Structures are given as C-alpha cells and as structure tokens.
Coordinates of C-alpha atoms in Angstrom, one line a residue:
M78 CA 30.2 -1.5 -89.5
R79 CA 29.2 -1.9 -85.9
L80 CA 32.5 -3.4 -84.6
A81 CA 31.9 -5.3 -81.1
L82 CA 34.7 -6.3 -79.0
I83 CA 33.5 -8.4 -76.6
Q84 CA 36.7 -7.9 -73.3
S85 CA 35.9 -11.5 -71.5
N86 CA 37.2 -12.7 -68.1
P87 CA 37.3 -16.7 -69.3
V88 CA 38.3 -19.5 -66.8
V89 CA 40.8 -21.7 -68.0
G90 CA 39.2 -25.3 -69.0
D91 CA 35.6 -23.7 -67.9
I92 CA 34.8 -24.8 -71.7
G93 CA 31.1 -24.7 -71.3
G94 CA 30.7 -21.6 -69.4
N95 CA 33.2 -20.0 -71.5
A96 CA 30.8 -20.5 -74.8
A97 CA 27.6 -19.5 -72.5
A98 CA 29.3 -16.4 -71.7
L99 CA 30.7 -15.2 -75.6
L100 CA 27.1 -16.6 -76.5
D101 CA 25.2 -14.4 -74.2
A102 CA 27.7 -11.4 -75.2
Y103 CA 26.9 -11.9 -78.9
W104 CA 23.3 -11.5 -78.9
R105 CA 23.8 -8.5 -76.8
A106 CA 26.0 -7.3 -79.0
C107 CA 23.4 -8.1 -81.8
E108 CA 20.4 -6.1 -79.9
R109 CA 23.0 -3.4 -80.1
G110 CA 23.3 -3.4 -83.7
A111 CA 26.6 -5.1 -84.3
D112 CA 27.7 -6.3 -87.6
L113 CA 30.8 -8.1 -86.5
V114 CA 31.3 -9.5 -83.0
V115 CA 35.1 -10.6 -82.0
S116 CA 36.2 -12.5 -79.0
P117 CA 39.8 -12.9 -77.5
E118 CA 42.6 -15.4 -78.2
L119 CA 41.3 -18.6 -77.5
A120 CA 38.2 -17.2 -75.2
L121 CA 36.4 -20.6 -76.0
T122 CA 39.5 -22.7 -73.6
G123 CA 40.6 -19.7 -71.6
Y124 CA 44.5 -18.8 -72.0
P125 CA 47.2 -20.2 -71.4
P126 CA 45.4 -23.8 -71.4
E127 CA 49.1 -25.1 -71.1
D128 CA 49.2 -28.9 -70.7
L129 CA 45.5 -29.3 -70.5
V130 CA 45.6 -29.2 -74.9
L131 CA 47.7 -32.5 -74.5
K132 CA 44.5 -34.1 -73.1
S133 CA 42.3 -35.5 -76.2
A134 CA 39.4 -34.9 -74.5
F135 CA 40.4 -31.2 -74.1
V136 CA 40.8 -30.5 -77.2
D137 CA 37.5 -32.5 -78.2
A138 CA 35.9 -30.7 -75.9
N139 CA 36.6 -27.2 -77.2
V140 CA 36.1 -28.2 -80.7
D141 CA 32.8 -29.0 -80.1
S142 CA 31.8 -26.7 -77.9
L143 CA 32.5 -24.7 -80.9
R144 CA 30.3 -26.6 -83.5
R145 CA 27.6 -25.8 -81.0
L146 CA 28.4 -22.2 -80.5
A147 CA 28.5 -21.9 -84.6
G148 CA 25.0 -23.6 -84.5
A149 CA 23.5 -20.7 -82.3
V150 CA 25.2 -17.9 -84.5
G151 CA 23.3 -15.9 -86.9
G152 CA 23.9 -13.7 -90.0
V153 CA 26.2 -11.1 -87.9
P154 CA 29.3 -13.4 -88.0
F155 CA 31.3 -13.8 -84.7
V156 CA 35.0 -14.5 -84.6
V157 CA 35.8 -16.8 -81.9
G158 CA 39.5 -18.0 -80.5
F159 CA 39.8 -21.9 -79.8
V160 CA 42.2 -24.7 -80.0
E161 CA 42.2 -26.4 -83.5
R162 CA 42.7 -30.1 -84.1
L163 CA 44.8 -30.0 -87.5
P164 CA 43.6 -32.9 -90.2
G165 CA 45.9 -34.8 -92.2
R166 CA 49.4 -33.8 -90.1
E167 CA 51.8 -36.5 -89.3
A168 CA 53.3 -36.9 -86.0
T169 CA 57.2 -35.5 -86.3
D170 CA 57.8 -35.8 -82.4
L171 CA 56.9 -37.0 -79.2
L172 CA 53.9 -35.0 -78.7
G173 CA 52.7 -37.9 -80.6
E174 CA 48.8 -37.4 -82.4
Y175 CA 48.7 -33.8 -80.2
D176 CA 50.9 -32.4 -82.2
H177 CA 48.5 -31.6 -85.1
L178 CA 46.9 -28.5 -83.1
A179 CA 46.8 -24.9 -84.0
N180 CA 46.1 -21.5 -81.7
A181 CA 43.3 -20.6 -83.7
A182 CA 40.2 -18.0 -84.4
A183 CA 37.0 -19.1 -85.8
V184 CA 35.0 -16.8 -88.1
L185 CA 31.6 -18.3 -87.3
R186 CA 28.1 -17.4 -89.5
D187 CA 24.8 -18.4 -90.2
G188 CA 25.1 -21.6 -88.1
A189 CA 28.4 -22.9 -89.8
V190 CA 32.0 -22.4 -89.4
E191 CA 33.0 -20.1 -92.2
A192 CA 36.6 -20.2 -91.9
V193 CA 39.7 -20.5 -90.0
Y194 CA 42.4 -18.5 -89.3
R195 CA 45.3 -20.3 -88.0
K196 CA 47.9 -18.0 -85.4
Q197 CA 51.4 -17.4 -87.2
R198 CA 53.5 -16.4 -84.9
L199 CA 54.0 -18.3 -81.8
P200 CA 55.7 -16.8 -78.9
N201 CA 57.9 -19.3 -77.3
Y202 CA 59.9 -16.5 -74.8
G203 CA 59.0 -15.5 -70.7
V204 CA 55.6 -16.9 -70.0
F205 CA 54.7 -18.4 -73.1
D206 CA 55.7 -21.5 -74.7
E207 CA 53.4 -22.0 -78.0
K208 CA 55.8 -24.0 -79.9
R209 CA 55.3 -26.8 -76.9
Y210 CA 51.4 -27.1 -78.3
F211 CA 51.1 -25.5 -81.7
H212 CA 51.7 -25.4 -85.1
A213 CA 51.9 -21.8 -87.0
G214 CA 49.8 -21.2 -89.5
D215 CA 50.8 -19.2 -93.0
E216 CA 47.8 -18.2 -94.7
A217 CA 45.9 -15.1 -94.5
V218 CA 42.1 -15.0 -93.5
V219 CA 39.7 -11.8 -94.7
F220 CA 36.4 -12.5 -94.8
D221 CA 33.5 -9.7 -95.9
V222 CA 31.1 -7.9 -93.2
G223 CA 28.7 -6.3 -95.6
G224 CA 31.3 -5.5 -98.3
V225 CA 34.0 -4.4 -96.1
P226 CA 36.8 -6.7 -96.4
V227 CA 37.9 -7.7 -92.5
G228 CA 41.2 -9.8 -92.1
V229 CA 42.1 -11.8 -88.5
T230 CA 45.1 -11.8 -86.7
V231 CA 46.1 -13.2 -83.3
C232 CA 48.3 -11.8 -81.0
E233 CA 51.8 -11.9 -81.5
D234 CA 50.8 -11.5 -85.2
Q235 CA 50.9 -8.1 -84.6
W236 CA 54.4 -7.7 -83.4
A237 CA 56.0 -7.6 -86.5
A238 CA 56.4 -5.2 -89.3
D239 CA 56.5 -7.3 -92.5
G240 CA 54.0 -10.2 -90.9
P241 CA 50.1 -11.4 -91.0
V242 CA 49.0 -8.0 -90.6
A243 CA 50.6 -6.7 -93.5
Q244 CA 49.9 -10.3 -95.3
A245 CA 45.9 -9.2 -94.5
A246 CA 46.2 -6.2 -95.5
A247 CA 47.7 -7.3 -98.8
A248 CA 44.7 -9.5 -99.1
G249 CA 42.5 -6.8 -99.2
A250 CA 41.5 -6.2 -95.7
R251 CA 40.6 -2.5 -95.0
V252 CA 40.0 -3.5 -91.4
V253 CA 41.9 -6.1 -89.5
V254 CA 41.0 -7.6 -86.1
N255 CA 43.4 -8.8 -83.4
V256 CA 42.7 -10.4 -80.9
N257 CA 44.9 -11.1 -78.1
A258 CA 45.7 -12.8 -74.5
S259 CA 48.3 -10.2 -73.4
P260 CA 49.5 -10.4 -70.0
F261 CA 50.2 -7.2 -68.3
V262 CA 53.0 -5.7 -67.6
I263 CA 54.0 -2.0 -66.8
G264 CA 54.5 0.3 -70.0
K265 CA 53.7 -2.5 -72.0
R266 CA 50.4 -0.7 -73.7
A267 CA 52.6 1.7 -75.2
A268 CA 54.0 -0.9 -77.4
R269 CA 51.0 -2.0 -78.3
D270 CA 50.1 1.3 -79.8
R271 CA 53.4 1.9 -81.3
W272 CA 52.6 -1.1 -83.2
A273 CA 49.1 -0.5 -84.0
L274 CA 49.7 2.8 -85.0
R275 CA 52.7 1.1 -87.7
H276 CA 49.9 -0.9 -89.1
T277 CA 47.3 1.6 -89.4
T278 CA 49.8 4.1 -91.2
T279 CA 51.7 1.9 -93.1
H280 CA 48.6 -0.1 -94.8
G281 CA 45.6 2.4 -94.1
V282 CA 43.7 0.2 -92.4
W283 CA 41.7 0.0 -89.1
F284 CA 43.0 -2.1 -86.3
A285 CA 41.1 -3.0 -83.6
Y286 CA 43.3 -4.7 -80.7
L287 CA 41.2 -6.9 -78.4
N288 CA 42.3 -8.3 -75.2
M289 CA 41.5 -10.8 -72.9
V290 CA 40.8 -9.4 -69.2
G291 CA 41.2 -11.4 -66.0
G292 CA 43.7 -13.1 -63.5
Q293 CA 44.8 -16.8 -64.2
D294 CA 47.6 -18.5 -61.7
D295 CA 50.8 -15.7 -62.3
V296 CA 49.8 -13.9 -65.2
V297 CA 47.2 -10.9 -65.4
F298 CA 45.0 -9.4 -68.6
D299 CA 44.6 -5.8 -68.7
G300 CA 42.2 -5.7 -71.2
D301 CA 42.5 -2.0 -72.6
S302 CA 41.3 -2.7 -76.2
F303 CA 40.8 -0.1 -78.6
L304 CA 40.3 0.9 -82.0
M305 CA 42.5 2.5 -84.3
A306 CA 41.9 4.6 -87.5
P307 CA 43.9 4.4 -90.0
S308 CA 45.7 8.2 -89.3
G309 CA 46.6 6.8 -85.7
R310 CA 44.3 8.0 -84.3
V311 CA 42.8 5.8 -81.2
V312 CA 38.8 6.2 -81.6
A313 CA 37.6 3.9 -78.9
R314 CA 39.1 2.2 -76.1
A315 CA 37.6 -0.1 -73.6
A316 CA 38.1 -0.2 -70.1
Q317 CA 41.2 -1.7 -68.7
F318 CA 41.3 -4.6 -66.0
S319 CA 37.1 -4.9 -65.9
E320 CA 35.4 -6.9 -68.5
D321 CA 33.8 -4.4 -71.4
L322 CA 31.6 -4.7 -74.5
L323 CA 33.3 -2.2 -77.1
L324 CA 31.1 -0.7 -79.5
A325 CA 32.4 1.9 -82.2
D326 CA 31.0 2.7 -85.5
I327 CA 33.3 2.7 -88.7
P328 CA 31.8 4.5 -91.2
A329 CA 31.1 3.2 -94.5
S330 CA 33.2 5.2 -96.2
L331 CA 35.9 4.4 -94.3
A332 CA 36.9 7.9 -93.3
E333 CA 38.0 8.6 -90.1
G334 CA 36.2 12.1 -90.4
D335 CA 32.9 10.7 -90.9
G336 CA 32.7 8.8 -87.5
D337 CA 31.3 10.5 -84.2
W338 CA 33.5 9.3 -81.5
P339 CA 33.6 9.5 -78.3
E340 CA 36.5 10.9 -75.8
P341 CA 38.5 7.3 -74.8
A342 CA 38.0 7.2 -71.1
Q343 CA 41.0 8.2 -69.1
R344 CA 44.0 5.7 -68.5
L345 CA 45.3 4.7 -65.2
D346 CA 49.0 6.1 -64.7
P347 CA 51.6 3.4 -64.0
D348 CA 51.2 2.9 -60.6
G349 CA 47.7 2.7 -60.5
E350 CA 47.5 0.2 -63.5
A351 CA 50.2 -1.6 -61.2
Y352 CA 48.2 -1.5 -58.0
T353 CA 44.4 -2.4 -60.1
A354 CA 46.4 -5.5 -61.6
L355 CA 47.2 -6.8 -58.5
V356 CA 44.1 -6.3 -56.8
L357 CA 42.0 -8.1 -59.6
A358 CA 45.0 -11.2 -60.0
T359 CA 44.1 -11.4 -56.3
R360 CA 40.5 -11.6 -56.4
D361 CA 40.2 -13.9 -59.9
Y362 CA 43.0 -16.5 -58.0
A363 CA 40.2 -16.6 -55.2
R364 CA 37.3 -16.8 -57.1
K365 CA 38.6 -19.2 -60.0
N366 CA 40.2 -21.2 -57.2
G367 CA 36.6 -21.3 -55.4
F368 CA 37.6 -19.2 -51.9
S369 CA 35.7 -16.4 -51.1
R370 CA 38.0 -15.4 -48.1
A371 CA 41.6 -14.3 -47.6
L372 CA 43.7 -14.4 -44.4
L373 CA 47.1 -13.0 -43.8
G374 CA 49.7 -12.1 -40.7
L375 CA 50.1 -8.2 -40.2
S376 CA 53.1 -7.9 -39.0
G377 CA 53.0 -3.8 -38.6
G378 CA 55.4 -3.6 -41.5
V379 CA 54.9 -2.3 -44.9
D380 CA 54.7 -5.1 -47.3
S381 CA 52.0 -6.9 -45.1
A382 CA 50.3 -3.2 -45.3
L383 CA 50.2 -3.4 -48.9
V384 CA 48.7 -6.7 -49.1
A385 CA 46.2 -6.6 -46.9
A386 CA 45.0 -3.3 -48.4
I387 CA 44.9 -5.3 -51.9
A388 CA 42.7 -8.0 -50.1
A389 CA 40.1 -5.7 -49.0
D390 CA 39.7 -4.1 -52.3
A391 CA 40.0 -7.5 -53.9
L392 CA 37.4 -9.6 -51.9
G393 CA 35.8 -7.3 -49.7
A394 CA 36.7 -6.1 -45.9
D395 CA 34.4 -8.2 -44.5
R396 CA 36.2 -11.2 -46.2
V397 CA 39.7 -10.7 -45.0
T398 CA 40.9 -11.7 -41.7
T399 CA 44.5 -10.4 -41.0
V400 CA 46.6 -11.6 -37.7
A401 CA 49.1 -10.1 -35.4
M402 CA 51.7 -12.6 -34.0
P403 CA 53.9 -10.8 -31.4
S404 CA 57.1 -12.0 -30.2
P405 CA 59.4 -11.0 -27.7
Y406 CA 60.8 -8.6 -30.1
S407 CA 57.9 -7.5 -31.8
S408 CA 57.9 -3.7 -30.9
Q409 CA 54.7 -1.8 -29.6
G410 CA 54.3 0.5 -32.3
S411 CA 54.3 -2.4 -34.9
L412 CA 51.2 -4.0 -32.9
T413 CA 49.6 -0.5 -32.8
D414 CA 50.3 0.6 -36.4
A415 CA 48.8 -3.6 -37.3
E416 CA 45.7 -2.7 -35.6
A417 CA 45.4 1.2 -36.9
L418 CA 45.6 -0.5 -40.4
A419 CA 42.9 -3.3 -39.9
A420 CA 40.6 -0.6 -38.6
N421 CA 40.9 1.8 -41.2
L422 CA 40.8 -1.0 -44.1
G423 CA 37.3 -2.3 -41.8
V424 CA 39.0 -6.3 -41.6
R425 CA 39.2 -8.8 -39.0
H426 CA 41.9 -8.8 -36.9
L427 CA 43.4 -11.1 -34.2
V428 CA 46.4 -11.0 -32.2
I429 CA 47.5 -14.5 -31.3
P430 CA 51.1 -14.3 -29.1
I431 CA 54.0 -16.6 -30.1
D432 CA 55.8 -16.5 -26.9
A433 CA 54.3 -20.1 -25.6
P434 CA 55.3 -21.9 -28.7
M435 CA 58.5 -20.3 -28.7
K436 CA 59.2 -21.8 -25.3
A437 CA 58.1 -25.3 -27.1
F438 CA 60.1 -24.9 -29.7
D439 CA 63.4 -23.6 -26.8
E440 CA 62.6 -26.9 -24.8
A441 CA 62.8 -29.1 -27.7
L442 CA 66.2 -28.5 -29.1
G443 CA 67.4 -27.3 -25.9
E444 CA 69.5 -29.8 -25.7
L445 CA 71.0 -30.2 -29.2
F446 CA 71.5 -26.6 -29.5
A447 CA 73.6 -26.5 -26.1
G448 CA 77.0 -25.0 -26.2
T449 CA 76.1 -22.8 -29.4
A450 CA 75.2 -19.6 -30.0
S451 CA 71.7 -18.0 -30.9
G452 CA 71.3 -17.1 -34.1
L453 CA 69.2 -17.5 -37.9
A454 CA 67.8 -20.7 -37.1
E455 CA 66.2 -19.8 -33.9
E456 CA 65.4 -16.3 -35.3
N457 CA 63.6 -18.5 -38.7
V458 CA 61.9 -21.0 -35.4
Q459 CA 59.9 -17.6 -34.8
S460 CA 58.9 -17.3 -38.6
R461 CA 58.0 -20.7 -38.8
I462 CA 56.0 -20.8 -35.9
R463 CA 53.9 -17.9 -37.8
G464 CA 53.4 -19.8 -40.7
S465 CA 52.1 -23.1 -38.7
L466 CA 49.5 -20.6 -37.1
L467 CA 48.3 -19.5 -40.3
M468 CA 48.0 -22.6 -41.9
A469 CA 46.0 -24.2 -39.6
I470 CA 43.9 -21.2 -39.2
S471 CA 43.9 -21.0 -43.2
N472 CA 43.0 -25.2 -43.2
K473 CA 40.3 -24.6 -40.2
F474 CA 38.3 -22.0 -41.9
G475 CA 39.1 -22.8 -45.6
D476 CA 40.6 -19.0 -46.3
L477 CA 43.3 -18.1 -49.0
L478 CA 46.4 -17.6 -47.1
L479 CA 48.0 -14.5 -48.7
S480 CA 52.2 -14.4 -48.6
T481 CA 53.0 -11.1 -47.8
G482 CA 56.9 -11.2 -49.2
N483 CA 58.1 -8.5 -51.7
K484 CA 60.4 -8.8 -55.1
S485 CA 63.1 -7.7 -53.4
E486 CA 63.3 -10.2 -50.6
Y487 CA 62.4 -13.0 -52.7
A488 CA 65.3 -12.3 -55.3
V489 CA 67.8 -12.2 -52.3
G490 CA 66.5 -15.2 -50.1
Y491 CA 65.6 -12.3 -47.5
A492 CA 62.5 -14.9 -46.5
T493 CA 61.9 -18.2 -44.4
L494 CA 60.8 -21.5 -46.7
Y495 CA 57.8 -22.6 -44.2
G496 CA 57.4 -19.6 -42.9
D497 CA 56.7 -15.9 -43.9
M498 CA 56.7 -17.8 -47.7
A499 CA 53.8 -20.1 -46.5
G500 CA 50.5 -18.9 -48.9
G501 CA 48.7 -20.2 -51.4
F502 CA 49.0 -17.2 -53.5
A503 CA 51.7 -13.8 -53.5
P504 CA 50.3 -10.6 -54.3
I505 CA 53.4 -8.8 -54.5
K506 CA 55.7 -11.3 -55.4
D507 CA 56.6 -9.3 -58.6
V508 CA 56.8 -5.9 -56.4
S509 CA 60.3 -4.5 -55.2
K510 CA 60.1 -3.1 -52.1
T511 CA 60.7 0.3 -53.9
R512 CA 57.6 -0.1 -55.7
V513 CA 55.7 -1.4 -52.5
Y514 CA 56.5 2.6 -51.2
R515 CA 54.8 3.8 -53.9
L516 CA 51.9 1.3 -54.5
C517 CA 51.0 2.3 -50.7
R518 CA 51.4 6.2 -51.4
W519 CA 49.3 5.7 -54.4
R520 CA 46.3 4.1 -52.4
N521 CA 46.8 7.1 -50.1
A522 CA 46.2 9.6 -52.6
V523 CA 43.3 7.7 -54.1
E524 CA 41.8 7.3 -50.8
G525 CA 42.6 10.9 -49.9
R526 CA 43.5 10.1 -46.1
D527 CA 46.4 7.9 -44.6
L528 CA 44.7 4.5 -45.4
I529 CA 47.6 2.9 -44.5
P530 CA 49.3 4.9 -41.7
R531 CA 51.9 7.2 -42.3
A532 CA 54.2 5.4 -39.7
I533 CA 54.3 2.2 -41.2
L534 CA 55.4 4.4 -44.3
D535 CA 57.9 6.0 -42.1
K536 CA 59.4 3.6 -39.9
E537 CA 63.1 1.4 -40.5
P538 CA 62.2 -2.1 -42.6
S539 CA 62.9 -4.7 -40.0
A540 CA 61.7 -8.2 -39.3
E541 CA 61.9 -8.1 -35.4
L542 CA 63.3 -11.4 -34.6
R543 CA 66.0 -10.5 -32.8
P544 CA 66.4 -6.8 -30.6
D545 CA 67.3 -3.9 -32.4
Q546 CA 67.1 -6.0 -36.0
R547 CA 67.0 -3.7 -39.2
D548 CA 66.7 -5.1 -42.6
S549 CA 70.2 -2.7 -43.7
D550 CA 71.8 -5.2 -41.1
S551 CA 71.7 -8.0 -43.7
L552 CA 71.2 -6.2 -46.7
P553 CA 71.6 -2.5 -48.5
P554 CA 69.5 0.0 -49.0
Y555 CA 66.7 -0.8 -51.2
Q556 CA 66.2 2.1 -53.3
E557 CA 69.8 3.5 -53.5
V558 CA 71.5 -0.1 -53.6
L559 CA 69.6 -3.2 -53.8
D560 CA 67.0 -2.6 -55.9
P561 CA 68.7 -1.1 -59.0
I562 CA 71.4 -3.7 -58.6
L563 CA 68.5 -6.5 -59.0
E564 CA 66.4 -5.1 -61.8
C565 CA 69.9 -4.7 -63.9
Y566 CA 70.6 -8.9 -62.7
V567 CA 66.4 -10.2 -63.0
E568 CA 65.4 -8.2 -65.3
R569 CA 67.7 -7.4 -67.7
D570 CA 70.4 -10.2 -67.0
R571 CA 73.2 -7.7 -66.6
S572 CA 76.2 -9.1 -65.1
V573 CA 78.1 -8.0 -62.1
A574 CA 80.8 -5.9 -64.2
E575 CA 78.1 -4.7 -66.8
I576 CA 76.2 -3.6 -63.5
V577 CA 79.2 -1.9 -61.8
A578 CA 79.6 0.2 -65.2
E579 CA 75.9 1.4 -65.7
T580 CA 75.2 2.3 -62.0
G581 CA 78.7 3.1 -60.7
L582 CA 78.2 1.1 -57.8
D583 CA 80.7 -0.5 -55.5
A584 CA 81.9 -4.1 -57.4
G585 CA 81.8 -6.2 -54.1
V586 CA 78.4 -5.3 -53.3
V587 CA 77.0 -6.0 -56.6
A588 CA 78.5 -9.3 -56.2
A589 CA 77.5 -9.8 -53.0
V590 CA 74.0 -9.4 -54.0
A591 CA 74.4 -11.6 -57.3
A592 CA 75.7 -14.3 -55.6
L593 CA 72.3 -14.3 -53.2
V594 CA 69.9 -13.9 -55.8
D595 CA 72.0 -17.3 -57.4
R596 CA 71.9 -19.2 -54.4
A597 CA 68.0 -18.4 -53.0
E598 CA 67.0 -20.3 -56.4
Y599 CA 65.8 -23.2 -54.3
K600 CA 63.7 -21.0 -51.9
R601 CA 61.7 -19.4 -54.9
R602 CA 60.8 -22.7 -56.6
Q603 CA 58.7 -23.3 -53.6
S604 CA 57.0 -20.0 -53.0
A605 CA 53.4 -19.7 -53.6
P606 CA 52.4 -18.1 -57.4
G607 CA 52.2 -14.4 -57.6
P608 CA 51.1 -11.9 -60.3
K609 CA 53.4 -10.4 -62.8
I610 CA 53.7 -7.2 -63.3
T611 CA 57.2 -6.6 -64.7
P612 CA 59.2 -7.8 -67.9
K613 CA 60.7 -10.5 -66.3
A614 CA 59.0 -12.2 -63.1
F615 CA 60.4 -15.3 -61.4
G616 CA 58.9 -18.4 -62.1
K617 CA 58.0 -18.8 -66.1
D618 CA 60.0 -15.8 -67.0
R619 CA 63.3 -16.4 -65.5
R620 CA 64.1 -20.3 -65.8
V621 CA 67.6 -20.7 -63.9
P622 CA 68.8 -24.0 -62.5
I623 CA 68.8 -24.7 -58.8
T624 CA 72.2 -26.6 -59.0
Q625 CA 75.1 -24.8 -61.2
A626 CA 78.0 -23.0 -61.3
W627 CA 77.8 -20.4 -63.8
T628 CA 76.2 -17.2 -62.6
L629 CA 77.6 -17.9 -59.0
A630 CA 78.7 -14.7 -58.3
P631 CA 82.5 -15.0 -56.0
G632 CA 83.2 -12.5 -53.0
A633 CA 79.3 -12.7 -51.3
T634 CA 79.3 -13.8 -47.6
G635 CA 76.5 -14.5 -45.0
D636 CA 72.9 -15.5 -45.4
A637 CA 70.2 -13.6 -45.7
E638 CA 67.5 -16.1 -44.5
T639 CA 65.9 -14.4 -41.8

C-alpha cells in the first residue's frame, strides 16, 4: 500500500484555495501510484479557524467545498480534515445552533463521502479552545484500502494510551493515520515520537503521523510528518518547516523487513528548529496578510540584529529595510555595528537622527515638566519618537513593521508602549535574551562567518536612552539570574518560594522579578502577536488578569520600563 501524506500549508478561511491545493496534491500523489492519500487536520478550513466556525456561512462553505472535493475524487481514498455540522443535535447552551459542530476527517472515494471520523479528544489548554466549538466523537472509523484495514484519528487522539488509537486497533485497523495541526514547541518532536512508539509497539500497527506546516498568527506548524513501523522504527519522514508530499510503501505482508526504506533526512538541532520556525512564522504572517516587505528599527543591539536576520531570510534581503535612529546618547559603535550588519545582510539601511524631534518634545513639555528631574518619561519620549517614525514609514510604503523585543523584556516590562513595542508582528516575542544570543551564534555558524558582527554579540546590552546606560542598571544578569527566574515563573507557574528553593537565587530578587512580570501584564496585552516556540508563550498560552491581587509579589521596587 503506497501511502501519501500531504504536508500542506493552508490559509485559514481560504476554503476554495485550500481545496484546490488539496485536489492538486491528491492527483499528483495518484500519478505517483498512491493507494491512500491523507491531508492534515482541518486542512480545508485551515487551523485554528477560531470563531469563524461560529459563522454559519463559513461552516456551510466548508461543507459545500468538501462535497465538491468528494465529487472530484476517484477510486483512491482521500482523507480530508473539515468542520462537520452534526445532524439532529439539540442546542444546549449559548452557542445555540453553532453547537452542532465536530472537528472531523472525511474519507472520500469514488465521488462520495464514504465515512466521517469525529475527533474524540478535544484539547482545551494553551492555544487550544476546541471545547468552545466542537462536540467530541466516540466511535472508531476503519476503512479498507486494498485489503488493509486503515483507522483514522485526529491530533490529540494519539496523546492517550487507551484512547482512540487503541480503539481503532481493537476495531481491526492494521494501519492508523493520525492527522494533525500540531503547533511547534522546542522539544515537542520527542514527545510525539514517544507516543507513536507506544502505539506501534503496543498494538502492532503501522502509525502514520501527518502534521500541517506554516505560520498562523501566534503559532507555527513544523510538519515533520512520519511513518512508524510496528517495531517502533521511523521508516519515512517528511521535511521540517516546509510543504512536502511524503510517499511511503507499506509492504503487502505488513512486515517491516519486506520494505525498502530510505534513511530519513537529518533533522535540525533545537536552535536550528527554533530559528527556522521564526523565519517561517514571519514569512507566512507577511504573505498571508498581504505584505511583501518588512521594516524594523536597527539599534546596533543583539535583538534587532536577530530580527533583521530573520526578516532577510524570511522575505529576501531586497524586501527588508532597516532604520537607525540615533539620539545624542547613541554610541558610535552602535551606528557602525548596525551599518555592518545591514551590509552583511544586503538590506536597505536608512539613518534618521532624532535630535530635532527630541528638542521639539522638550519645548512642548518644558513648561509642564519644569522643576522636575529628567528621568523615565524623557527616556521613553525617545523610544516613542522612533516608534512614530517607523510607523510613518510603514504607513507610507506599506511595509510590515517588525517589533524587536524579546521574551525577557516583555516579561518584566522592559519595553515602551507605543515606542519599541510598536509594530504588526514580533518575531522574537517568545525568545528569551539568553536564547537570542544562541540563535545569533547558530545563524553565524550556518553562514560560516560573522553575519551578525561579533561586536554586537560581545557588547553589554543597553537601551542607550541616557548616558552610560546598561540593562544591568535595571535588571539582574539575563543568563545567570533573570531568564532562569522567568522560565520558572512564566513557563512553569512556580511560586516565588518554589523558585528560590529550586534555583538557590536570592528571595528578594526573585520576588522583585515576579512583581515586574505581574505589573507588566497591561503592556503585553497591547503588544503585537509573535510566534510561540516555548511551552508557554505570552498571549493565549498565559491568560492572567491585568487587574488582580493574587500573584503580585511583595517587595519589588522600581519600574523597568525604558
């Protein structure tokens, strides 16, 4: 049985375009001898469709498209993910008529819908809200392909020992296909492989894991589809982070030893996966939202350097503009480092000094601010001038403005609303400062030279909003103190006491950092979306009230906004 896995990159809501791409891939697979063709979870609508499924016209359009797709399919069965409107179910809650939906996979063959499988395990955590929209199924679907019984499951269905995969095997399936829209997270591939290994070795089935690929707002899908034999050996694997059509022959005997298996391609290391995910997410956010060019402020620091490299790799150097906006506090080294990076990348680089706008603000606010010491407000004016200039260029020429803040800064509020937080997309929003350096070094190693100049990586971080300013004036050291605290507090929901016990760090420092995180929630709510690459990103993953008195840690002083 020749199995074809379509690792596609759908656009949410482009039902007609998605259907056309699926049908084209189906016939290409058939021409190459496929006996079964499979598409990802909700491949027809794109994932996640979110509240689009509350629109009756949207659901109707996807059902109509599925019927047309079925009419175009021949004798080779085609598994297609879609939103099913369930018949004969009474409305039970405020969702009313829209409470009749299932996350489903249809088996199309000979011009008709032969069977429909309904996802049984509906994730409702992190970025997932499937119980808001869908009813869970409870029945296995097993169909025949040339004498081989094949079972269908959807995504979360595989994350259970005695769940839908076991049910399909009990119903006679010798091959189980698991169709996914599984977002990328660093290290997640190992967990997927472990579950597949458990299913294959426990139930003696061939297990085909098919994942979507591409960026969708704040998530990115990594593909990395595979076929695992009953022994637990991965015998075929698709590309990471790119569309692919994986064909693999399961022997008629269903014995692994009867197959001729090519060696699966080499996988990226964790830093390579993270960097490639950020590039794909940036490319697809721009492409799917109608942007062909990107723009960013280039300070000469490491964060904007990484974003510039990501943008150039995502869109092409000829489609990226960087802008240096020096103030009287900007060092000459920052300007020359920014120029060197732009030259290395081959991007267009502009220099727009902000001395004159700063003087204009001083004059406008001079009388009101008279008699007060210069401080945070004056520093933030500089950042907001830069944000306004970048937004003006974006508005004028239609470039997508990329924010350059990292996860460590967003966590503690070391960022300026309407200043350096301005932008339409934040590529490194889920990248800690420590990982920023690692990704820069990874990119340089791939290039075989210092694409990102060594001076940028070696200098001490500074916002350069006042004389001799350093990040360490306001924050603990990133790698040794701040980022370990943030990982515990943000990603693992540890308390201050638990963090102190686990890390041995000073209790006052831990409490102060936790307080900064809590107080900065209002800023993060106003930030641009950015791709999730860690187990818990800011946004849908972490939903903490702005106004609350539970987690505010005592003992913190100061305001980290710059």
